[in-house]
Short mmCIF file of C-alpha atoms in Angstrom, two decimals:
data_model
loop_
_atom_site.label_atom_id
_atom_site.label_comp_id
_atom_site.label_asym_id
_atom_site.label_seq_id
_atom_site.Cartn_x
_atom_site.Cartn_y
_atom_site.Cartn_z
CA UNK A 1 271.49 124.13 105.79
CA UNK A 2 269.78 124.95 102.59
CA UNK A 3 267.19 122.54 103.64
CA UNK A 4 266.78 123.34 107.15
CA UNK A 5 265.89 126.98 106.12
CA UNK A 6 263.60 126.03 103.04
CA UNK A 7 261.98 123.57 104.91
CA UNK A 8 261.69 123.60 108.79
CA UNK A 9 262.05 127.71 108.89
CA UNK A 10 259.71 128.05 105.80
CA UNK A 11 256.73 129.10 108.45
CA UNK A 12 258.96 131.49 110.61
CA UNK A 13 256.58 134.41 109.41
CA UNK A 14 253.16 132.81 110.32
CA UNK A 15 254.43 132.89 113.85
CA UNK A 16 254.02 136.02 116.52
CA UNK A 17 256.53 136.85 119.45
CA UNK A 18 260.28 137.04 119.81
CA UNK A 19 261.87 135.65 117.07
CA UNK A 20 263.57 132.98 119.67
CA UNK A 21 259.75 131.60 120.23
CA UNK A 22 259.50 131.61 116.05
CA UNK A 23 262.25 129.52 116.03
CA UNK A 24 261.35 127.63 118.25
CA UNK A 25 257.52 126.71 116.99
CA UNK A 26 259.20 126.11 113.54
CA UNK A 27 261.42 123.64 115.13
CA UNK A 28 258.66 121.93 117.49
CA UNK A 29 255.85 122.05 114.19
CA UNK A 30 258.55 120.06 112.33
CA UNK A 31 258.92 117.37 115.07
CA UNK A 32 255.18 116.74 115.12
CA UNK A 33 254.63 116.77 111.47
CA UNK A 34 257.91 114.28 111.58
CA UNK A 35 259.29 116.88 108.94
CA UNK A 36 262.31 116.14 111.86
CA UNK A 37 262.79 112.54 112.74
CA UNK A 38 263.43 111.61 115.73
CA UNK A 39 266.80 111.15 117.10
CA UNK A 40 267.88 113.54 114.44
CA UNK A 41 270.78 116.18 115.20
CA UNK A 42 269.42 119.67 114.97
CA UNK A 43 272.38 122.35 113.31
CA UNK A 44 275.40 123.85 115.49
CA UNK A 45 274.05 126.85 117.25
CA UNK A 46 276.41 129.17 115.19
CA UNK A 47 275.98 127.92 111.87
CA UNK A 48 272.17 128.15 112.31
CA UNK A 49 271.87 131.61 113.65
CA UNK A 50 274.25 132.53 110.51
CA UNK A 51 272.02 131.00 108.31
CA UNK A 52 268.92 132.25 109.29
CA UNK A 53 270.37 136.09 110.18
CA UNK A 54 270.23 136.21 114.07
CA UNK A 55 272.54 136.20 117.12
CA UNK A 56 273.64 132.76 118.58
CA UNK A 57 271.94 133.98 121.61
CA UNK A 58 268.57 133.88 120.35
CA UNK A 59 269.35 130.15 118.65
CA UNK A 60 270.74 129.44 122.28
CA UNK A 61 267.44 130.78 123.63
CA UNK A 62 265.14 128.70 121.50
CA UNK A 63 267.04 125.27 121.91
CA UNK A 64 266.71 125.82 125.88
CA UNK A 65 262.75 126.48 125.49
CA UNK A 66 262.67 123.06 123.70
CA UNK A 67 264.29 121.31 125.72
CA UNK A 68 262.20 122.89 128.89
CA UNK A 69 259.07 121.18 126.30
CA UNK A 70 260.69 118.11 126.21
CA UNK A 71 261.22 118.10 122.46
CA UNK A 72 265.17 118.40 122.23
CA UNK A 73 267.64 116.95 124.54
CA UNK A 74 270.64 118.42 124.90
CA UNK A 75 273.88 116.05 125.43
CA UNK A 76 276.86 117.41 126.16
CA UNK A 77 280.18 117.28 123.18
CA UNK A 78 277.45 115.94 121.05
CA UNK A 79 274.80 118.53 120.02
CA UNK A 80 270.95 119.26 120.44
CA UNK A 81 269.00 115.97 119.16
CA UNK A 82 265.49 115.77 118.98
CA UNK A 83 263.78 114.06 121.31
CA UNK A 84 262.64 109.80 120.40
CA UNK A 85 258.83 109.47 120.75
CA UNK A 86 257.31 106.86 123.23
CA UNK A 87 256.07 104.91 120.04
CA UNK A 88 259.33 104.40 118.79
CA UNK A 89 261.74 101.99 119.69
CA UNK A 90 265.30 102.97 119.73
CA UNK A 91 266.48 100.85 116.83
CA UNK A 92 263.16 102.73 114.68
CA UNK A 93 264.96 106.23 115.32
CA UNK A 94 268.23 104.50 114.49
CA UNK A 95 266.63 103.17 110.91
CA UNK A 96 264.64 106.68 110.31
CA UNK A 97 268.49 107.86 110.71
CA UNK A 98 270.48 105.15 108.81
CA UNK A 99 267.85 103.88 106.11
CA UNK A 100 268.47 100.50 107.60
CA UNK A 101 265.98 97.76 107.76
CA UNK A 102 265.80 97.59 111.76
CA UNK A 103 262.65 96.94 112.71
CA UNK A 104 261.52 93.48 112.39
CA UNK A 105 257.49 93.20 113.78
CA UNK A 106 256.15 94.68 110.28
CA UNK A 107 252.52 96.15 110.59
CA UNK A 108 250.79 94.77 107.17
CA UNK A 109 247.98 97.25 106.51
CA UNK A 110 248.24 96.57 102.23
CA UNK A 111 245.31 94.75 102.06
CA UNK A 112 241.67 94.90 102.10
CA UNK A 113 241.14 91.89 104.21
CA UNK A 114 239.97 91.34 108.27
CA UNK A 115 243.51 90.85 110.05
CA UNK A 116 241.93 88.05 111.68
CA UNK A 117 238.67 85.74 112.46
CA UNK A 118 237.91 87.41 116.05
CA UNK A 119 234.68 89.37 114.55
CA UNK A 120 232.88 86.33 112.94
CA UNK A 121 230.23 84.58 114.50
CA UNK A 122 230.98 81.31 116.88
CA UNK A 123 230.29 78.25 114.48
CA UNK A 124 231.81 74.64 114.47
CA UNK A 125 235.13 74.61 112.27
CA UNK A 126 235.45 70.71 112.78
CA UNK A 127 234.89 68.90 109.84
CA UNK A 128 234.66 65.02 109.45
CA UNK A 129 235.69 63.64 106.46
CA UNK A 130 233.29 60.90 106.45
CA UNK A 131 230.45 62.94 105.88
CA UNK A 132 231.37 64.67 102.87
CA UNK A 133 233.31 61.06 100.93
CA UNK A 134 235.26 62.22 98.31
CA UNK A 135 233.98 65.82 98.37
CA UNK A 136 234.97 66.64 94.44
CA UNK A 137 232.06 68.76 93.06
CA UNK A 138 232.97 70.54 89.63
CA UNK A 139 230.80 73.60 91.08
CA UNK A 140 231.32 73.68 94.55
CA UNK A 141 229.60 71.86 97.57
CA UNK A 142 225.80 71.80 97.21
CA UNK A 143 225.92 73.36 101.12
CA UNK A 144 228.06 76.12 99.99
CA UNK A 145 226.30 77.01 96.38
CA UNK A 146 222.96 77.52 98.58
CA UNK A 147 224.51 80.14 101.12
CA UNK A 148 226.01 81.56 98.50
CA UNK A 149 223.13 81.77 96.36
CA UNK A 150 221.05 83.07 99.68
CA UNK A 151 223.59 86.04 100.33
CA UNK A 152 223.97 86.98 96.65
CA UNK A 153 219.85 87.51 96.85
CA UNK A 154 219.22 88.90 100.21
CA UNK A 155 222.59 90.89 100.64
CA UNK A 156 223.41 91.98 97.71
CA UNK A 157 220.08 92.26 95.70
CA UNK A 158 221.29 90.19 93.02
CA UNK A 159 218.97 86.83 92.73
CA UNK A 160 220.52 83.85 92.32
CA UNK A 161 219.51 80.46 92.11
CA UNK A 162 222.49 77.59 93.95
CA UNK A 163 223.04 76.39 90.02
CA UNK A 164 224.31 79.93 88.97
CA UNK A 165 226.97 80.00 91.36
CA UNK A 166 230.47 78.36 90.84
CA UNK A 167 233.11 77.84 93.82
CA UNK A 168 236.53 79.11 93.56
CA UNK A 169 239.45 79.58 95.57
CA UNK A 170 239.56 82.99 95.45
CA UNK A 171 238.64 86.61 93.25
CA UNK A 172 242.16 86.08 91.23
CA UNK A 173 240.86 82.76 90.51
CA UNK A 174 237.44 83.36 89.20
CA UNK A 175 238.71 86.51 86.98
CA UNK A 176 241.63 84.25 85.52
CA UNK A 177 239.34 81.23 84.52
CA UNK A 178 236.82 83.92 83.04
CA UNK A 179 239.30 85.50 81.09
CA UNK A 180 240.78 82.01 79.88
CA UNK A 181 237.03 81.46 78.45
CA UNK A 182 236.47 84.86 77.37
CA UNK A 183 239.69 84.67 75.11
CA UNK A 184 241.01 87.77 76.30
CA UNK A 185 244.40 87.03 75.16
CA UNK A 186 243.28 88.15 71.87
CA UNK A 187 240.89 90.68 72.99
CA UNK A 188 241.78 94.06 74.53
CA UNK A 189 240.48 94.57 78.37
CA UNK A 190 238.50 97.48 79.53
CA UNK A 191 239.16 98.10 83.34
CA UNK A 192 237.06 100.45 85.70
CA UNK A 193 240.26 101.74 88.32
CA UNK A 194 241.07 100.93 90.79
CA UNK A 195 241.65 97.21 90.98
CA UNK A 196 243.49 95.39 93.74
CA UNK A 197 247.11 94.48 92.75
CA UNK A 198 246.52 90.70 92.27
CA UNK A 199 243.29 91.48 89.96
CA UNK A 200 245.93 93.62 88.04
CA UNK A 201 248.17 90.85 87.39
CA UNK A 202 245.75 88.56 86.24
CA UNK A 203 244.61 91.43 83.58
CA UNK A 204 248.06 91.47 82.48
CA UNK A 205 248.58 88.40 82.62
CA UNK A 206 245.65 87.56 79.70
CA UNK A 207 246.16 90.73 77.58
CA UNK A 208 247.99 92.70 76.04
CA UNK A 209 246.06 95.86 75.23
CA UNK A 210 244.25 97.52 78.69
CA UNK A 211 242.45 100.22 78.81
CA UNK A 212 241.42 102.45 82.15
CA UNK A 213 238.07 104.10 82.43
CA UNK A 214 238.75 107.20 84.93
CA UNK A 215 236.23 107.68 87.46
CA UNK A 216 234.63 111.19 88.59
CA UNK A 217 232.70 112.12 91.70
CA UNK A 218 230.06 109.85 91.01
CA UNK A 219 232.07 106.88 90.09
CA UNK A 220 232.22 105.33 86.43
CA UNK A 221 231.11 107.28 83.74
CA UNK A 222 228.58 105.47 81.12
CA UNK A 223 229.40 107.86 78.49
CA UNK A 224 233.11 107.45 78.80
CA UNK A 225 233.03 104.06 79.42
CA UNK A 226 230.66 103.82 75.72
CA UNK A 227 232.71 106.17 74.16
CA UNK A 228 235.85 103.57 74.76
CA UNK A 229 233.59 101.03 73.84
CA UNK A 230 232.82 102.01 70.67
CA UNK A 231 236.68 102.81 69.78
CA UNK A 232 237.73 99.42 70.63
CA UNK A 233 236.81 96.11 69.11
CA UNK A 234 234.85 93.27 70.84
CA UNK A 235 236.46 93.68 74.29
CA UNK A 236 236.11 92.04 77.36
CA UNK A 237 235.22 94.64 80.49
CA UNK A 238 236.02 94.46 83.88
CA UNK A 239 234.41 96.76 86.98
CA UNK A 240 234.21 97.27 90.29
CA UNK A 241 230.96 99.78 90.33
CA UNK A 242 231.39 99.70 94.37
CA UNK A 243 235.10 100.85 94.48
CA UNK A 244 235.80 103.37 91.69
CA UNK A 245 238.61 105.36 92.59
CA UNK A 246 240.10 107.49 95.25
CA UNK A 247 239.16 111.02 94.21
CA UNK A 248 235.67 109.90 93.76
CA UNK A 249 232.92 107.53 95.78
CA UNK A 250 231.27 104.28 94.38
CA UNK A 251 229.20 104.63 91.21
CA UNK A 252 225.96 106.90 91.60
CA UNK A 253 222.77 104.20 91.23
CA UNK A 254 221.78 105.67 88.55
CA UNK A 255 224.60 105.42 86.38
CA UNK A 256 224.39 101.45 86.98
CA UNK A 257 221.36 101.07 83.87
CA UNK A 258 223.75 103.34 81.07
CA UNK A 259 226.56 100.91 82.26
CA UNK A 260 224.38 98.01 81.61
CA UNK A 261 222.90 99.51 78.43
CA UNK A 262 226.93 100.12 76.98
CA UNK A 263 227.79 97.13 77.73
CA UNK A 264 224.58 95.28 75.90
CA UNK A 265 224.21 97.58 72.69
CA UNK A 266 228.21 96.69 71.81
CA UNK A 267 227.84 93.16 72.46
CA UNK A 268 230.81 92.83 74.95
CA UNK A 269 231.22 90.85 77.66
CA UNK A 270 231.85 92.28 81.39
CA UNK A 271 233.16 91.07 84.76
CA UNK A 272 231.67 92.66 87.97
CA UNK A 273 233.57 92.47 91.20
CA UNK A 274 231.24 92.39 94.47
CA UNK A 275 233.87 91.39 97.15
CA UNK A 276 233.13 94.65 98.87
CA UNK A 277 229.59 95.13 98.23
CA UNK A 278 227.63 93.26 100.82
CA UNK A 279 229.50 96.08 103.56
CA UNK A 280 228.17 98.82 101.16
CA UNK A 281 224.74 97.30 100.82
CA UNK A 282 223.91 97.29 104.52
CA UNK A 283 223.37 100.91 104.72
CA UNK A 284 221.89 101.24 101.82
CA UNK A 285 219.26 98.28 101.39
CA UNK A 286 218.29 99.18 97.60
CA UNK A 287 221.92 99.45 96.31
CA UNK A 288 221.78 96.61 93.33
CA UNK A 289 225.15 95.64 91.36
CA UNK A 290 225.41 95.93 87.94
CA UNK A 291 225.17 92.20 87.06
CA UNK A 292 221.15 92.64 88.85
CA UNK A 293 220.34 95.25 85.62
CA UNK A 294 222.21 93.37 82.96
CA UNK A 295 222.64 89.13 82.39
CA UNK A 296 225.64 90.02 79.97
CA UNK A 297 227.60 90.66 83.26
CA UNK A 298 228.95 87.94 85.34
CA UNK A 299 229.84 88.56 89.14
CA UNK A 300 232.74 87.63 91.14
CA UNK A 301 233.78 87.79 94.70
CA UNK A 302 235.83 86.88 97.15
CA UNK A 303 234.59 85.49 100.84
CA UNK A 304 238.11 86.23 102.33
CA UNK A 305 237.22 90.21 101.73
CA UNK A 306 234.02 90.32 103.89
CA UNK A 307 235.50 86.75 106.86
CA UNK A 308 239.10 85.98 106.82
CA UNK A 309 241.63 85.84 104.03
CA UNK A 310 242.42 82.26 105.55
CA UNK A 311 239.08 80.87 104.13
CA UNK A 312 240.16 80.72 100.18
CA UNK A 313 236.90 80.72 99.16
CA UNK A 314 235.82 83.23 95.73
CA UNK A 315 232.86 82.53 93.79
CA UNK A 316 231.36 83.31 89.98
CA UNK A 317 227.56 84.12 89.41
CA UNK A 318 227.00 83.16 85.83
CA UNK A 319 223.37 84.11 84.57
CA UNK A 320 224.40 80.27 82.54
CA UNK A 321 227.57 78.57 83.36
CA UNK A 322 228.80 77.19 80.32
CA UNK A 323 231.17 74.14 79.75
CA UNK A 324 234.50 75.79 78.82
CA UNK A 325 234.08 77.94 82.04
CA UNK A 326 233.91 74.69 84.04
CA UNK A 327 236.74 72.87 82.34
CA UNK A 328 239.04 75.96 82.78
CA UNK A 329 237.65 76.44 86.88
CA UNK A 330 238.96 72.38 86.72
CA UNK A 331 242.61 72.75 85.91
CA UNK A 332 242.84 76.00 88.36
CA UNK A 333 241.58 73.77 91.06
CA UNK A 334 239.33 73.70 93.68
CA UNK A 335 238.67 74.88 97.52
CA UNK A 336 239.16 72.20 99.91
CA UNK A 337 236.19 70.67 101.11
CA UNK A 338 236.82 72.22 105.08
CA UNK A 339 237.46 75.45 103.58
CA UNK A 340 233.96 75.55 101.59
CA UNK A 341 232.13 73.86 105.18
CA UNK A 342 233.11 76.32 107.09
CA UNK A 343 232.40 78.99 104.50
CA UNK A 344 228.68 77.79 104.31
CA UNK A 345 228.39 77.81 107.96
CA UNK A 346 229.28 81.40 108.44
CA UNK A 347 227.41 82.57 105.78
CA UNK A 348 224.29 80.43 107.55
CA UNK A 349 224.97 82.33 110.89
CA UNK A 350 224.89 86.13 109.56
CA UNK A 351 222.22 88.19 109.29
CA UNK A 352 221.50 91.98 107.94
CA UNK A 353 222.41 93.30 111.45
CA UNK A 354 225.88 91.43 111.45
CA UNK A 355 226.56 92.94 108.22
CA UNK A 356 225.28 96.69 109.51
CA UNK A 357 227.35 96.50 112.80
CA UNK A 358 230.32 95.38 110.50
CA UNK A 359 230.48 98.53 108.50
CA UNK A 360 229.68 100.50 111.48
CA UNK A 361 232.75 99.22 112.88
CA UNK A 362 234.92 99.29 110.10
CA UNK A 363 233.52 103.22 109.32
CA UNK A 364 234.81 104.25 113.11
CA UNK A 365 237.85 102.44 112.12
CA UNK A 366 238.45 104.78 109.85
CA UNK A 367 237.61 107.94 110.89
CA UNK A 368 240.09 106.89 113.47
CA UNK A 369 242.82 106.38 110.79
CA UNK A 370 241.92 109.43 109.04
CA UNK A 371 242.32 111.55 112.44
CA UNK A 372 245.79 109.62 113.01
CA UNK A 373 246.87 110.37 109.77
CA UNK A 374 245.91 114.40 109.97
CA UNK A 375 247.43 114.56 113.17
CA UNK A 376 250.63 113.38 112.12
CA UNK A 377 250.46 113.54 108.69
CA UNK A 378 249.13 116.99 108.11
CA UNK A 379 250.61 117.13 104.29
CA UNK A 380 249.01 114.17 103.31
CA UNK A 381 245.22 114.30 101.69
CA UNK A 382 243.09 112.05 102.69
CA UNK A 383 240.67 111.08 100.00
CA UNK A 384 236.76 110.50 100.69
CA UNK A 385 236.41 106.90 101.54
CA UNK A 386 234.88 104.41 98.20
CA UNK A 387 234.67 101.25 100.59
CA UNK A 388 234.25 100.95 104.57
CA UNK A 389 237.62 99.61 105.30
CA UNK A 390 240.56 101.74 104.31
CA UNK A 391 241.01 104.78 103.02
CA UNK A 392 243.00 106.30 100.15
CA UNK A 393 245.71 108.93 100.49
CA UNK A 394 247.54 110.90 97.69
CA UNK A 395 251.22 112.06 98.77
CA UNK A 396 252.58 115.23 97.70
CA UNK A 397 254.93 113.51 95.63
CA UNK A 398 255.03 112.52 92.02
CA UNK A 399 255.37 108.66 92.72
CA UNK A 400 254.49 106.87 95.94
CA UNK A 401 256.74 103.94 94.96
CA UNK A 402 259.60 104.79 96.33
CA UNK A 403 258.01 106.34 99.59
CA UNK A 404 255.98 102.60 100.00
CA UNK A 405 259.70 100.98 100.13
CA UNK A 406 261.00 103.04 102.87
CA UNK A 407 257.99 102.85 104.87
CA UNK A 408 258.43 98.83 104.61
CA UNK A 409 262.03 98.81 105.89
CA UNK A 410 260.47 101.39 108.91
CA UNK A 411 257.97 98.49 109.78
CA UNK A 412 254.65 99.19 107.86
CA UNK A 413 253.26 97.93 104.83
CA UNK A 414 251.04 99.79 102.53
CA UNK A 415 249.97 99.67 99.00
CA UNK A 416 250.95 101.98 96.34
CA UNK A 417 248.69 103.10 94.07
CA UNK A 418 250.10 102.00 90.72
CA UNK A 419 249.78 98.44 91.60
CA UNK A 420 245.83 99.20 91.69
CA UNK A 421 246.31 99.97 88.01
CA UNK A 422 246.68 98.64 84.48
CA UNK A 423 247.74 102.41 82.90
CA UNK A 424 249.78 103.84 85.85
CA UNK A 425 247.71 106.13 86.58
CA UNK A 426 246.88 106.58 90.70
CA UNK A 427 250.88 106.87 90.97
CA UNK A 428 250.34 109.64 93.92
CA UNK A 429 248.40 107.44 95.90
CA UNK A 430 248.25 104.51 98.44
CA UNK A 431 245.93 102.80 99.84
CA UNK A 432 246.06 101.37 103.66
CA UNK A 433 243.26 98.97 105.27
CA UNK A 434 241.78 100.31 108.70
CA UNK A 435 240.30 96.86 110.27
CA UNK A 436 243.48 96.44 112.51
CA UNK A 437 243.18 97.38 116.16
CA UNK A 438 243.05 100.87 117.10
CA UNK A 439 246.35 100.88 118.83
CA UNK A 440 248.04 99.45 115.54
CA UNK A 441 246.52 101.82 113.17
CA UNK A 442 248.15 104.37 115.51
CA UNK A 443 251.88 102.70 115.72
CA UNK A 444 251.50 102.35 111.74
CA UNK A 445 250.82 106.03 111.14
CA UNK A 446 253.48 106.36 113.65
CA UNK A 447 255.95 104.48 111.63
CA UNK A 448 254.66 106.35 108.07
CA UNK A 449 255.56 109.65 110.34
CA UNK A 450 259.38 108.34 110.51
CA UNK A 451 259.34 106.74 107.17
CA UNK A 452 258.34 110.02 105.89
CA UNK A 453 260.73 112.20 107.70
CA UNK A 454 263.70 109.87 106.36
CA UNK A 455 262.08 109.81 102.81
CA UNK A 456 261.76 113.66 102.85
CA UNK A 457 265.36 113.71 104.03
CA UNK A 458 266.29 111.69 101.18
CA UNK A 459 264.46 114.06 98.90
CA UNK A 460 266.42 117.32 99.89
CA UNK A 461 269.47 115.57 100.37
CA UNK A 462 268.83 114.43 96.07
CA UNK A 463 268.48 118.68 95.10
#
């Protein structure tokens, strides 16, 4: 009871009328805030009217104006229950309840990828074998290093020629063999946060000393990020100037020539992610990446952030790919030949207005999951979008860990913050994608409702 009148009657005085109707509101606001899962018992009539100093009669009273809303059901020698909502299946209210794993279709919004290939251009994905004979390149198909080359230039304002760019199967894989030549096993690592969780293991993976730059409003700071530099011998730096935190947006323009500038006057070396750029770029035409001011920084990217996650194909943009970097991209392997055709031809069929209706989409995507999330959510902050396809929350909680389990076992898979980081910071946050269908965005805020009313649960029930 101690958390029924703490929690769910906390608001009793922001409420006017009868004190039946106060009751009644605080019950009702908890439902729709999911404060109050559903399927949950509300308290005996007696023993809440003794708790909260009133006559069973006025409980009695508010329970019967519920259930003439259609949020309580009444049934009888069991008790007052609140009502299931049409989004949830019976066996979800049993595992909000329980804490069991019941529900089996899992909605995967963790990560920053298209949930499918249904919004890229029609192209041929047959490929015959016989044109291509044994299709080993050390750098990637001729075909593919030219598209790439042509998007790195006209998309994302960083000129490339086809013999800069390397093939990959992915962003992990283009960080790891960089690292491996960089030596950064015996170097420490400078990291601009947030980086995706696989990014993060490869970091730890290759060193042992990491250091987070925190970003501000305007994304990464050059005199923090020099300031670290200085302290710290000959390291190797990683950013992502287009993602740079939740609380904050991507990096202003014109911090991009002092980050350059750091990283040349110590004589480091520096990794720049662009997987999300080319989204970023289309609404802003003169947006250049870091790697375009300085040649000290080599770019990465990944095609499976911008197409389909099914593609495998990453990619390094070396001002002067050396020979170590090519022996250590050999023994991590290379794309299969389809997987690079069919990469080339998509990148052949898009143009700037593909890449502008894109974001456009993705951006009403998630004003639609920020709504969703107020709506049901109300506790939750939503932080200013740094990318055009999720959106970044911080929990009133300590650690979103724990929270990020539950909602898993309640159907719906996010990512918690800490796995964006190498210092633990971002441990309040998650992070959920918003290029799923509008009617799953709105079942998986559904679901974080009931995961949230169980974890809460859990929470008072632990005082």
């Amino acid at each position: 009871m101690l958390w029924w009148t703490t929690v769910v009657f906390g608001h009793t005085g922001e409420t006017e009328g009868p004190r039946y109707r106060r009751i009644a509101a605080d019950i009702e606001r908890a439902v729709d805030t999911r404060t109050v899962a559903p399927g949950r018992r509300l308290p005996a009539e007696r023993t809440l009217a003794a708790a909260l100093c009133v006559s069973r009669g006025t409980v009695v009273r508010a329970f019967e104006e519920l259930v003439e809303r259609g949020v309580v059901e009444r049934i009888h020698g069991s008790g007052t229950f609140v009502r299931p909502r049409p989004t949830l299946s019976p066996c979800e209210a049993s595992a909000v309840e329980t804490g069991e794993p019941e529900v089996s279709d899992s909605i995967d919004v963790s990560r920053p990828v298209p949930v499918d290939a249904s919004h890229l251009p029609r192209i041929d994905w047959h490929v015959d074998p016989a044109e291509y004979g044994s299709g080993v390149h050390r750098h990637g198909l001729t075909r593919l290093r030219s598209a790439l080359a042509h998007h790195l230039t006209c998309y994302l304002n960083l000129p490339t020629r086809p013999d800069q760019v390397i093939v990959t199967t992915g962003v992990a894989a283009s960080l790891d063999s960089l690292l491996r030549v960089f030596s950064a096993g015996r170097r420490p690592v400078v990291v601009g946060a947030p980086m995706w969780p696989e990014l993060c293991a490869v970091v730890a993976e290759h060193s042992a000393a990491r250091i987070g730059v925190p970003a501000d409003a305007a994304g990464i700071d050059p005199m923090v990020l020099r300031r670290i530099l200085r302290r710290t011998t000959v390291p190797v730096v990683v950013l992502d100037a287009t993602e740079s935190g939740p609380s904050g947006r991507r990096t202003a323009a014109s911090r991009l020539p002092r980050l350059a500038a750091a990283v040349e006057d110590r004589a480091v070396v520096a990794v720049e992610d662009l997987s999300a750029l080319a989204l970023e770029a289309a609404s802003d035409p003169t947006r250049e990446p870091t790697a375009a001011v300085s040649n000290r920084v080599t770019a990465i990217g990944d095609l499976g952030r911008l197409f389909w996650a099914g593609l495998g194909i990453g990619w390094i943009r070396a001002a002067d790919p050396v020979r170590p970097l090519l022996v250590a991209l050999a023994e991590s392997g290379r794309p299969a030949v389809a997987a690079q055709i069919q990469a080339a031809r998509i990148l052949e069929s898009l143009d700037a207005q593909w890449f502008a209706a894109r974001r456009d989409h993705l951006a009403r995507r998630v004003s639609h999951l920020r709504e969703c999330l107020a709506q049901v959510l109300p506790s939750w902050t939503v932080e200013p979008s740094t990318c055009g396809d999720g959106v970044w929350v911080r929990l009133p909680v300590v650690d979103s860990s724990t929270f990020v389990h539950v909602a898993a076992r309640l159907g719906v898979r996010v990512c918690a913050g800490r796995e964006c980081s190498i210092d633990g910071s971002f441990r309040e946050y998650l992070w959920m994608s918003a290029a799923a269908e509008t009617d799953v965005l709105e079942l998986a805020v559904d679901r974080l409702g009931a995961a949230w009313s169980a974890y809460t649960l859990r929470l008072a029930a632990s005082v």
